[in-house]
Coordinates of C-alpha atoms in Angstrom, one line a residue:
X73 CA -3.0 42.8 1.6
X74 CA -1.0 39.7 1.5
X75 CA -2.7 36.5 0.3
X76 CA -1.2 33.1 0.5
X77 CA 0.2 32.0 -2.8
X78 CA -1.7 29.4 -4.8
X79 CA 0.0 26.1 -4.2
X80 CA 0.6 22.9 -6.0
X81 CA -1.9 20.0 -6.0
X82 CA 0.2 18.0 -3.6
X83 CA -1.9 19.5 -1.0
X84 CA -1.5 23.3 -0.4
X85 CA -3.9 26.1 -0.2
X86 CA -5.3 27.2 -3.5
X87 CA -5.6 23.8 -5.1
X88 CA -8.7 22.4 -6.5
X89 CA -10.2 20.5 -3.6
X90 CA -12.1 22.3 -0.9
X91 CA -9.8 23.6 1.8
X92 CA -10.6 22.6 5.3
X93 CA -9.0 22.9 8.6
X94 CA -5.6 21.4 8.1
X95 CA -3.0 21.7 10.7
X96 CA -0.8 20.0 8.3
X97 CA 1.3 18.2 10.4
X98 CA 4.3 18.0 12.2
X99 CA 6.2 18.8 15.2
X100 CA 9.5 17.4 15.6
X101 CA 8.9 15.5 12.5
X102 CA 6.8 17.6 10.2
X103 CA 8.0 19.4 7.2
X104 CA 11.0 22.8 8.6
X105 CA 14.1 24.3 7.4
X106 CA 17.5 23.0 6.8
X107 CA 19.2 20.8 4.3
X108 CA 19.9 17.1 4.1
X109 CA 19.6 14.7 6.9
X110 CA 21.7 12.0 8.4
X111 CA 25.0 11.8 6.6
X112 CA 24.1 14.9 4.6
X113 CA 22.1 13.0 1.9
X114 CA 18.8 14.1 0.5
X115 CA 16.5 11.2 -0.5
X116 CA 16.1 10.8 -4.2
X117 CA 12.8 12.3 -5.6
X118 CA 10.0 10.0 -6.6
X119 CA 9.8 9.4 -10.3
X120 CA 6.7 10.6 -12.3
X121 CA 4.5 13.6 -11.8
X122 CA 5.4 17.3 -12.0
X123 CA 8.9 16.9 -10.6
X124 CA 9.8 14.3 -13.3
X125 CA 8.4 16.4 -16.0
X126 CA 10.4 19.4 -14.8
X127 CA 13.6 17.4 -14.8
X128 CA 13.0 16.1 -18.3
X129 CA 12.3 19.6 -19.5
X130 CA 15.6 20.8 -18.0
X131 CA 17.5 18.0 -19.7
X132 CA 18.3 16.1 -16.5
X133 CA 16.7 12.9 -17.5
X134 CA 15.0 10.5 -15.2
X135 CA 15.5 10.9 -11.5
X136 CA 17.0 8.4 -9.0
X137 CA 15.2 5.5 -7.6
X138 CA 12.7 6.8 -5.1
X139 CA 13.2 7.8 -1.5
X140 CA 13.0 4.4 0.1
X141 CA 15.9 4.4 2.2
X142 CA 19.4 3.1 1.8
X143 CA 21.8 2.2 4.6
X144 CA 21.2 3.7 8.0
X145 CA 22.5 2.5 11.3
X146 CA 25.2 0.3 10.0
X147 CA 27.1 3.2 8.3
X148 CA 27.1 5.1 11.6
X149 CA 28.2 2.0 13.5
X150 CA 31.2 1.7 11.2
X151 CA 32.1 5.3 11.5
X152 CA 31.9 5.2 15.2
X153 CA 34.0 2.0 15.5
X154 CA 37.4 3.2 14.3
X155 CA 40.2 2.2 16.5
X156 CA 40.2 -0.2 19.5
X157 CA 39.2 2.1 22.2
X158 CA 35.7 3.1 20.8
X159 CA 35.0 -0.6 20.2
X160 CA 35.8 -1.5 23.8
X161 CA 33.5 1.3 25.0
X162 CA 30.6 0.6 22.7
X163 CA 28.8 -1.9 24.8
X164 CA 29.1 0.3 27.9
X165 CA 27.5 3.3 26.2
X166 CA 24.6 1.5 24.7
X167 CA 21.5 2.5 26.8
X168 CA 23.0 5.7 28.1
X169 CA 20.7 8.6 28.7
X170 CA 20.9 11.7 26.5
X171 CA 23.3 13.2 29.1
X172 CA 25.6 10.3 28.8
X173 CA 25.5 10.5 25.0
X174 CA 26.4 14.2 25.2
X175 CA 29.4 13.3 27.4
X176 CA 30.4 10.8 24.7
X177 CA 30.2 13.4 22.0
X178 CA 32.3 15.8 24.0
X179 CA 34.8 13.1 24.7
X180 CA 35.6 12.6 21.0
X181 CA 37.6 15.8 21.2
X182 CA 34.6 17.9 20.5
X183 CA 34.7 17.2 16.7
X184 CA 31.2 15.8 16.5
X185 CA 29.9 18.2 19.2
X186 CA 31.1 21.2 17.2
X187 CA 29.9 19.7 14.0
X188 CA 26.4 19.4 15.4
X189 CA 26.5 22.9 16.8
X190 CA 27.6 24.2 13.4
X191 CA 24.6 22.6 11.8
X192 CA 22.1 24.7 13.8
X193 CA 20.5 27.7 12.2
X194 CA 19.0 30.5 14.3
X195 CA 15.8 32.5 13.8
X196 CA 16.3 36.2 14.3
X197 CA 14.3 37.4 17.2
X198 CA 14.3 41.0 16.0
X199 CA 11.1 40.3 14.1
X200 CA 9.0 39.5 17.2
X201 CA 6.3 41.8 18.2
X202 CA 6.8 44.2 21.1
X203 CA 3.2 43.6 22.2
X204 CA 3.3 40.0 23.4
X205 CA 1.3 38.0 25.9
X206 CA 2.8 37.7 29.4
X207 CA 5.2 34.8 30.2
X208 CA 3.8 31.8 32.0
X209 CA 4.1 31.9 35.8
X210 CA 6.1 29.2 37.6
X211 CA 4.4 26.9 40.1
X212 CA 5.5 26.6 43.7
X213 CA 8.2 24.1 42.7
X214 CA 9.6 26.6 40.1
X215 CA 8.3 24.6 37.1
X216 CA 6.8 26.5 34.2
X217 CA 4.8 25.3 31.3
X218 CA 6.5 25.7 27.9
X219 CA 4.9 26.6 24.6
X220 CA 6.7 25.5 21.4
X221 CA 5.6 26.6 17.9
X222 CA 6.4 23.9 15.3
X223 CA 6.3 25.0 11.7
X224 CA 6.6 22.8 8.6
X225 CA 7.8 24.9 5.7
X226 CA 6.9 24.1 2.1
X227 CA 9.9 26.1 0.8
X228 CA 11.0 24.8 -2.7
X229 CA 14.5 26.2 -2.1
X230 CA 17.6 24.3 -1.0
X231 CA 16.8 21.0 -2.8
X232 CA 13.1 20.8 -1.7
X233 CA 11.4 21.4 -5.0
X234 CA 11.8 17.8 -6.3
X235 CA 10.6 16.4 -2.9
X236 CA 7.5 18.6 -2.6
X237 CA 6.7 19.4 -6.3
X238 CA 5.5 22.7 -7.5
X239 CA 7.3 25.8 -8.7
X240 CA 6.0 28.5 -6.4
X241 CA 8.8 30.8 -5.0
X242 CA 9.0 31.8 -1.3
X243 CA 7.7 29.6 1.4
X244 CA 4.4 28.8 3.2
X245 CA 3.6 27.2 6.5
X246 CA 2.5 23.8 5.3
X247 CA 2.2 22.7 8.9
X248 CA 1.8 24.6 12.2
X249 CA 1.4 23.0 15.7
X250 CA 1.4 24.9 19.0
X251 CA 2.8 22.3 21.5
X252 CA 2.0 23.1 25.1
X253 CA 4.1 21.2 27.7
X254 CA 2.3 21.5 31.1
X255 CA 4.2 22.6 34.2
X256 CA 4.3 19.1 35.5
X257 CA 6.2 18.0 32.4
X258 CA 4.2 14.8 32.3
X259 CA 1.4 16.1 30.0
X260 CA 1.5 17.8 26.6
X261 CA -1.0 18.9 24.0
X262 CA -0.4 19.8 20.4
X263 CA -2.9 22.2 18.8
X264 CA -2.9 22.0 15.0
X265 CA -3.7 25.4 13.5
X266 CA -5.4 25.1 10.1
X267 CA -3.4 27.0 7.5
X268 CA -6.5 28.4 5.7
X269 CA -7.9 29.9 9.0
X270 CA -9.1 33.5 8.7
X271 CA -6.9 35.5 11.0
X272 CA -5.5 39.0 11.8
X273 CA -1.8 39.2 11.0
X274 CA -0.2 41.8 13.2
X275 CA 2.7 44.0 12.0
X276 CA 5.6 41.9 10.9
X277 CA 9.2 42.7 10.0
X278 CA 10.2 42.1 6.4
X279 CA 13.7 41.0 5.2
X280 CA 14.4 44.6 4.1
X281 CA 13.9 45.8 7.7
X282 CA 10.5 47.5 7.2
X283 CA 7.4 46.5 9.1
X284 CA 4.1 45.7 7.6
X285 CA 0.8 47.1 8.7
X286 CA -1.8 44.9 10.5
X287 CA -3.7 42.8 8.0
X288 CA -7.2 41.5 8.5
X289 CA -10.2 40.7 6.3
X290 CA -12.0 37.9 4.5
X291 CA -9.0 37.0 2.4
X292 CA -6.2 37.0 5.1
X293 CA -5.3 33.4 5.9
X294 CA -3.0 32.1 8.6
X295 CA -0.4 30.6 6.2
X296 CA 0.1 34.1 4.6
X297 CA 2.0 35.1 7.8
X298 CA 4.9 32.8 6.9
X299 CA 5.0 34.2 3.4
X300 CA 5.5 37.8 4.5
X301 CA 8.6 39.1 2.6
X302 CA 8.6 36.2 0.1
X303 CA 11.9 34.8 1.3
X304 CA 12.9 31.2 0.6
X305 CA 13.3 30.6 4.4
X306 CA 9.9 32.0 5.3
X307 CA 9.0 34.5 8.0
X308 CA 8.9 32.4 11.3
X309 CA 8.7 35.5 13.5
X310 CA 5.6 36.7 11.7
X311 CA 3.9 33.3 12.2
X312 CA 4.8 33.4 15.8
X313 CA 3.4 37.0 16.2
X314 CA 0.2 35.8 14.5
X315 CA -0.2 32.7 16.8
X316 CA 0.3 34.9 19.9
X317 CA -2.3 37.4 18.7
X318 CA -4.7 34.6 17.8
X319 CA -4.4 32.6 21.0
X320 CA -3.2 35.1 23.7
X321 CA -0.5 32.5 24.5
X322 CA 3.1 33.4 24.7
X323 CA 5.4 31.2 22.5
X324 CA 8.6 30.3 24.3
X325 CA 10.4 28.5 21.4
X326 CA 10.0 28.2 17.7
X327 CA 11.3 25.4 15.4
X328 CA 11.1 25.2 11.6
X329 CA 11.7 22.2 9.4
X330 CA 11.4 21.8 5.6
X331 CA 10.8 18.9 3.2
X332 CA 14.3 17.6 2.9
X333 CA 14.9 17.9 6.7
X334 CA 11.7 16.0 7.5
X335 CA 12.7 13.3 5.0
X336 CA 16.2 13.0 6.4
X337 CA 14.9 12.6 10.0
X338 CA 12.5 9.8 9.0
X339 CA 15.4 8.0 7.5
X340 CA 17.6 8.6 10.6
X341 CA 15.1 6.7 12.8
X342 CA 14.8 3.8 10.4
X343 CA 11.4 4.7 9.1
X344 CA 8.0 5.3 10.7
X345 CA 5.0 3.0 10.8
X346 CA 1.8 4.4 9.2
X347 CA -1.5 3.0 8.0
X348 CA -3.7 3.7 5.0
X349 CA -7.3 2.6 4.3
X350 CA -6.7 2.2 0.6
X351 CA -4.0 2.1 -2.1
X352 CA -2.5 5.5 -3.1
X353 CA -1.5 6.1 -6.7
X354 CA 0.5 8.8 -8.4
X355 CA -2.5 10.9 -9.4
X356 CA -3.6 10.9 -5.8
X357 CA -0.3 12.6 -5.0
X358 CA -0.6 14.9 -8.1
X359 CA -4.2 15.2 -9.4
X360 CA -2.9 17.0 -12.5
X361 CA -1.7 13.7 -14.0
X362 CA -4.0 12.5 -16.7
X363 CA -3.7 8.9 -15.6
X364 CA -3.8 6.9 -12.4
X365 CA -0.1 6.2 -12.5
X366 CA 1.9 3.7 -10.5
X367 CA 1.2 2.7 -7.0
X368 CA 2.9 4.9 -4.5
X369 CA 1.7 3.5 -1.1
X370 CA -0.1 0.3 -0.5
X371 CA -3.1 -0.1 1.8
X372 CA -2.7 -1.1 5.4
X373 CA 0.2 -0.9 7.9
X374 CA 3.6 -0.1 6.4
X375 CA 6.9 1.6 7.3
X376 CA 7.8 4.8 5.4
X377 CA 10.8 7.1 5.2
X378 CA 12.2 9.8 3.0
X379 CA 10.0 10.6 0.0
X380 CA 7.3 8.1 0.9
X381 CA 7.0 9.6 4.4
X382 CA 6.5 13.0 2.7
X383 CA 3.9 11.5 0.4
X384 CA 2.0 10.2 3.4
X385 CA 2.0 13.4 5.4
X386 CA 1.2 15.6 2.4
X387 CA -1.4 13.3 0.9
X388 CA -4.8 14.9 0.5
X389 CA -6.6 13.4 -2.4
X390 CA -7.8 9.8 -2.9
X391 CA -8.9 9.3 0.8
X392 CA -12.1 10.7 2.4
X393 CA -13.5 13.9 0.9
X394 CA -10.1 15.1 -0.3
X395 CA -10.0 17.9 2.3
X396 CA -7.2 19.1 4.5
X397 CA -9.0 17.9 7.6
X398 CA -8.2 14.2 6.7
X399 CA -4.6 15.1 5.9
X400 CA -4.3 16.8 9.3
X401 CA -5.6 13.6 11.0
X402 CA -3.0 11.5 9.2
X403 CA -0.2 13.9 10.1
X404 CA -1.2 13.8 13.8
X405 CA -1.1 9.9 13.5
X406 CA 2.3 10.2 11.9
X407 CA 3.7 12.4 14.6
X408 CA 2.4 10.0 17.2
X409 CA 4.0 7.1 15.5
X410 CA 7.4 8.9 15.0
X411 CA 7.6 9.8 18.7
X412 CA 6.7 6.2 19.6
X413 CA 9.5 5.0 17.3
X414 CA 12.1 7.2 18.9
X415 CA 11.0 6.2 22.4
X416 CA 11.2 2.5 21.6
X417 CA 14.6 2.8 20.1
X418 CA 15.9 4.5 23.2
X419 CA 18.8 6.9 23.3
X420 CA 21.6 4.6 22.2
X421 CA 24.4 6.4 20.3
X422 CA 23.6 4.4 17.1
X423 CA 20.2 6.0 17.2
X424 CA 21.0 9.3 18.8
X425 CA 23.9 10.4 16.6
X426 CA 22.3 10.0 13.2
X427 CA 19.1 11.6 14.5
X428 CA 21.0 14.5 16.1
X429 CA 22.9 15.0 12.8
X430 CA 19.7 15.0 10.8
X431 CA 17.8 17.1 13.2
X432 CA 20.4 19.8 13.7
X433 CA 20.9 20.1 9.9
X434 CA 17.1 20.2 9.4
X435 CA 16.0 22.8 12.0
X436 CA 15.9 26.5 12.3
X437 CA 15.4 27.4 15.9
X438 CA 15.0 30.4 18.1
X439 CA 17.9 31.8 20.1
X440 CA 16.8 29.8 23.2
X441 CA 17.5 26.5 21.5
X442 CA 20.4 27.3 19.2
X443 CA 23.0 25.0 20.6
X444 CA 23.4 21.2 21.2
X445 CA 23.4 21.9 25.0
X446 CA 20.1 23.8 24.8
X447 CA 18.4 21.3 22.5
X448 CA 19.5 18.4 24.7
X449 CA 18.3 20.1 27.9
X450 CA 15.0 20.8 26.3
X451 CA 14.6 17.2 25.0
X452 CA 15.5 15.8 28.5
X453 CA 12.7 18.0 30.0
X454 CA 10.2 16.0 27.9
X455 CA 11.3 12.5 28.7
X456 CA 8.7 11.9 31.4
X457 CA 5.7 12.5 29.1
X458 CA 3.9 9.2 28.5
X459 CA 2.5 8.6 25.0
X460 CA -1.1 8.5 26.4
X461 CA -0.6 11.9 27.9
X462 CA 0.5 13.5 24.7
X463 CA -2.7 14.7 22.9
X464 CA -3.3 16.3 19.5
X465 CA -6.3 18.4 18.8
X466 CA -7.7 20.9 16.3
X467 CA -9.4 24.1 17.4
X468 CA -13.2 24.1 16.8
X469 CA -13.8 25.3 13.2
X470 CA -16.5 25.9 10.6
X471 CA -16.4 26.6 6.9
X472 CA -16.3 30.1 5.6
X473 CA -16.7 29.6 1.9
X474 CA -13.5 27.6 1.0
X475 CA -11.7 28.7 4.2
X476 CA -12.2 28.4 7.9
X477 CA -13.4 30.4 10.8
X478 CA -12.6 29.3 14.4
X479 CA -15.8 28.9 16.4
X480 CA -16.2 31.2 19.4
X481 CA -16.6 30.9 22.3
X482 CA -15.5 27.2 22.0
X483 CA -12.0 28.1 20.7
X484 CA -11.5 30.7 23.5
X485 CA -12.2 28.0 26.1
X486 CA -9.4 26.0 24.5
X487 CA -6.9 28.8 24.7
X488 CA -8.0 29.6 28.3
X489 CA -7.6 26.0 29.4
X490 CA -4.1 25.9 28.0
X491 CA -3.2 29.2 29.7
X492 CA -4.5 27.8 33.0
X493 CA -2.5 24.6 32.5
X494 CA -5.6 22.5 32.4
X495 CA -5.5 19.2 30.5
X496 CA -8.3 18.0 28.2
X497 CA -10.1 16.3 31.1
X498 CA -9.9 19.4 33.3
X499 CA -7.0 18.2 35.4
X500 CA -4.8 21.0 36.8
X501 CA -1.3 20.0 35.8
X502 CA 0.3 22.3 38.4
X503 CA -1.0 20.2 41.3
X504 CA -3.6 18.0 42.8
X505 CA -6.8 18.8 44.8
X506 CA -8.3 16.3 47.1
X507 CA -12.1 15.8 47.6
X508 CA -13.7 18.6 49.6
X509 CA -14.8 17.9 53.2
X510 CA -18.1 19.2 54.5
X511 CA -18.1 22.7 55.8
X512 CA -17.7 22.8 59.6
X513 CA -19.6 24.9 62.1
X514 CA -17.6 28.0 63.1
X515 CA -15.9 26.9 66.4
X516 CA -15.2 29.1 69.3
X517 CA -11.9 30.8 68.8
X518 CA -9.2 32.6 70.7
X519 CA -7.8 35.5 68.6
X520 CA -4.1 35.7 68.3
X521 CA -1.8 38.3 66.7
X522 CA -1.2 37.5 63.1
X523 CA 2.4 37.1 61.9
X524 CA 4.1 40.3 60.8
X525 CA 5.7 39.0 57.6
X526 CA 3.8 39.1 54.3
X527 CA 6.3 37.0 52.3
X528 CA 5.0 33.7 50.8
X529 CA 6.2 30.6 52.6
X530 CA 9.6 29.3 51.6
X531 CA 9.6 26.2 49.3
X532 CA 10.3 23.1 51.2
X533 CA 10.6 19.4 50.5
X534 CA 8.6 18.5 53.7
X535 CA 5.1 16.9 53.5
X536 CA 2.6 19.3 51.9
X537 CA 0.5 21.5 54.1
X538 CA -3.2 20.7 53.7
X539 CA -5.7 23.5 53.8
X540 CA -9.5 23.7 53.5
X541 CA -11.0 27.0 52.1
X542 CA -14.4 28.4 53.1
X543 CA -16.0 31.4 51.6
X544 CA -17.5 33.4 54.4
X545 CA -19.0 36.1 52.1
X546 CA -21.6 36.2 49.3
X547 CA -19.0 37.0 46.6
X548 CA -19.1 34.3 44.0
X549 CA -15.7 32.7 43.0
X550 CA -13.8 34.1 46.0
X551 CA -13.1 30.6 47.4
X552 CA -11.8 29.4 44.1
X553 CA -9.5 32.4 43.8
X554 CA -8.0 31.8 47.3
X555 CA -7.7 28.1 46.5
X556 CA -5.7 28.8 43.4
X557 CA -3.4 31.2 45.3
X558 CA -2.7 28.5 47.9
X559 CA -1.9 25.9 45.3
X560 CA 0.4 28.3 43.5
X561 CA 2.3 28.6 46.9
X562 CA 2.7 24.8 47.2
X563 CA -0.1 24.2 49.6
X564 CA -2.5 21.2 49.1
X565 CA -6.1 22.4 48.9
X566 CA -8.4 19.8 50.3
X567 CA -11.6 21.5 49.3
X568 CA -13.3 24.8 48.5
X569 CA -16.8 25.3 50.0
X570 CA -19.2 27.9 51.2
X571 CA -19.1 28.6 54.9
X572 CA -22.4 28.4 56.8
X573 CA -22.1 32.0 57.8
X574 CA -21.7 34.5 54.9
X575 CA -21.3 37.7 56.9
X576 CA -17.6 37.2 57.9
X577 CA -15.8 40.6 58.1
X578 CA -12.2 39.5 58.6
X579 CA -10.5 36.5 57.1
X580 CA -9.5 33.9 59.7
X581 CA -6.9 31.2 59.6
X582 CA -8.1 28.4 62.0
X583 CA -5.7 25.6 63.0
X584 CA -5.7 22.6 65.2
X585 CA -3.2 21.2 67.7
X586 CA 0.4 21.3 66.4
X587 CA -0.4 23.3 63.3
X588 CA 0.4 26.8 64.4
X589 CA 3.7 27.1 62.4
X590 CA 2.0 25.9 59.3
X591 CA -1.0 28.2 59.9
X592 CA 1.4 31.1 60.0
X593 CA 2.8 30.1 56.6
X594 CA -0.8 30.1 55.3
X595 CA -1.5 33.5 56.8
X596 CA 1.4 35.0 54.9
X597 CA -0.8 34.8 51.8
X598 CA -3.7 36.7 53.5
X599 CA -2.5 40.0 54.9
X600 CA -4.6 41.2 57.8
X601 CA -6.0 37.7 58.5
X602 CA -6.5 36.6 62.2
X603 CA -5.0 33.4 63.5
X604 CA -7.2 31.3 65.8
X605 CA -6.7 28.0 67.4
X606 CA -9.5 25.5 67.4
X607 CA -10.3 22.0 68.7
X608 CA -10.7 20.8 65.1
X609 CA -7.8 19.1 63.3
X610 CA -6.0 20.6 60.3
X611 CA -6.0 24.2 58.9
X612 CA -8.9 26.1 57.5
X613 CA -9.1 29.5 55.8
X614 CA -12.4 31.3 56.3
X615 CA -12.5 34.2 53.9
X616 CA -14.0 37.5 55.0
X617 CA -15.2 40.7 53.5
X618 CA -11.6 42.1 53.8
X619 CA -10.3 39.6 51.3
X620 CA -13.2 40.2 48.9
X621 CA -12.6 44.0 49.1
X622 CA -8.9 43.5 48.5
X623 CA -9.8 41.5 45.4
X624 CA -12.2 44.0 44.0
X625 CA -15.1 41.7 44.7
X626 CA -13.3 38.6 43.3
X627 CA -11.6 40.5 40.5
X628 CA -8.0 41.8 41.1
X629 CA -5.6 39.9 43.3
X630 CA -5.1 41.2 46.9
X631 CA -1.7 42.8 47.6
X632 CA 0.8 40.1 48.3
X633 CA -1.5 37.4 46.9
X634 CA -0.3 35.5 43.8
X635 CA -2.6 35.9 40.8
X636 CA -5.0 33.0 40.7
X637 CA -7.6 33.0 37.9
X638 CA -10.7 31.0 38.3
X639 CA -10.7 27.6 36.7
X640 CA -11.7 27.8 33.0
X641 CA -15.0 26.4 31.7
X642 CA -14.9 22.7 30.7
X643 CA -13.8 22.2 27.1
X644 CA -16.4 21.6 24.4
X645 CA -17.0 18.2 22.9
X646 CA -15.8 19.6 19.6
X647 CA -12.3 19.5 21.1
X648 CA -12.3 16.6 23.4
X649 CA -14.2 14.1 21.2
X650 CA -11.7 14.5 18.3
X651 CA -8.5 14.5 20.4
X652 CA -5.9 11.9 19.5
X653 CA -3.5 10.3 22.0
X654 CA -0.1 9.5 20.8
X655 CA -0.7 5.8 21.7
X656 CA -3.9 5.5 19.7
X657 CA -4.1 2.9 16.9
X658 CA -2.3 4.3 13.9
X659 CA -5.0 2.9 11.6
X660 CA -7.8 4.8 13.4
X661 CA -9.0 8.3 12.7
X662 CA -6.9 8.9 9.6
X663 CA -9.6 10.2 7.3
X664 CA -12.4 12.7 7.1
X665 CA -15.6 12.8 5.1
X666 CA -16.8 10.3 2.6
X667 CA -15.8 9.4 -0.9
X668 CA -12.3 8.9 -2.4

């Protein structure tokens, strides 16, 4: 059975400190695959520690002067300012949207565009499992939630060894975050998956084309999935298979970034503001040193990039109890700060082009994102997410010796909430539901022939049709099911209540003056329902035994009715209390435990 390799003391599984539930970091900015960043340069390694000793032993002498930065925006401004025409246009393009910037790139004769396209490396989809969770359903407006798997690789290949330290071959998932973008594309949640979580690794394809057997047991850890096959690039497909099996959530896109790529992107944005509660020294970065060493990072707020940014996100010792839990908290703070930095800078070409160059060189992506067009379209789909509505969480966990178990049923409630597109506060991100009115007395009604069509109503841009739902049976949950079906079909559900009579045999659609056409649209979701006109205003659905029978007593969906699972249980405090918003203070919640 595969075990994750022992890793170096810079903060990987197998080092001396007790492992804890690290999600190790980074989404669009955590350690993935690729080479150097903006301009193709890899930041010089930090002097001292294991990397310095290795260079000395190999006769290379002392390394370059740290990874603090060097020129950034000015060099790109100069390159972009050749000739008179680009200079005349520069003021006009400042502040353009990403679409405008893409037009600018194409307008240069395609040189930059094709250069960026040529940077992108694709993850082979042949390694994905044939037994996957179903795709997310679209809401009534055609919008779908999107699940992105962000993997930070600790590969020591391709110039990464001096940046990350250590001599282990192959690659491990130093960071894994499952980012769920809700269907409204105004909310998102990033779930950090601790690398030393005990999991079942499903069959995975190896570089030689063979498939492994399923692996499970007390020594099978999550980050072992990325190590399957011991390749320098890592096995992203195996990690995706493992996440899908663990969560029951289908991953739509996967991105991998490595040390050098992460460092390059931090330089491309001009650095990222972070905060530390105390001074960090060289032996905090590498506890194998026999002395404290020089100061690496000061206490308090500071801006980091390149090597120093890596030191911050990989730091485990010297703060708190030295566990991965604290490191994960700092990485979530770093991700929040980096996203905030990019938003503040805007999408000016002087910002966009260096970042695009660094990102495309740094990433390995799935086939659905393997072009500039696809990446740009995906980025634009996220532009309406406010920092406060981007949350980072860790699944509920507990220690199992030095490793972690995810706590059930709490973790299952988290996965179910995500699949149901529910935010941390229980909001349904696929639509709104108004306060429920009181249940009315059943009015006298004049039966009318129901419509013959069973097709759902056509999507329209007109004002939403408001519908109240009443359960006229004793079957629990039947009203909620019907309410979800109506919301999925673009109706506004004003309330779900129990009807005063619970012996209704046939579902009835009741409508007031001027509402017949709208009532017919509602009736299309309830085959066999009876339409009745009433003196009451609005539209009401009174569910009968026929609807309950068609749904298996509130189980399976009725023919012609969209699947509508009941609302998931509220999330436990172990998830909500520890959630971090991307606009939280960067100095808050960056440590775990006492000591250090």
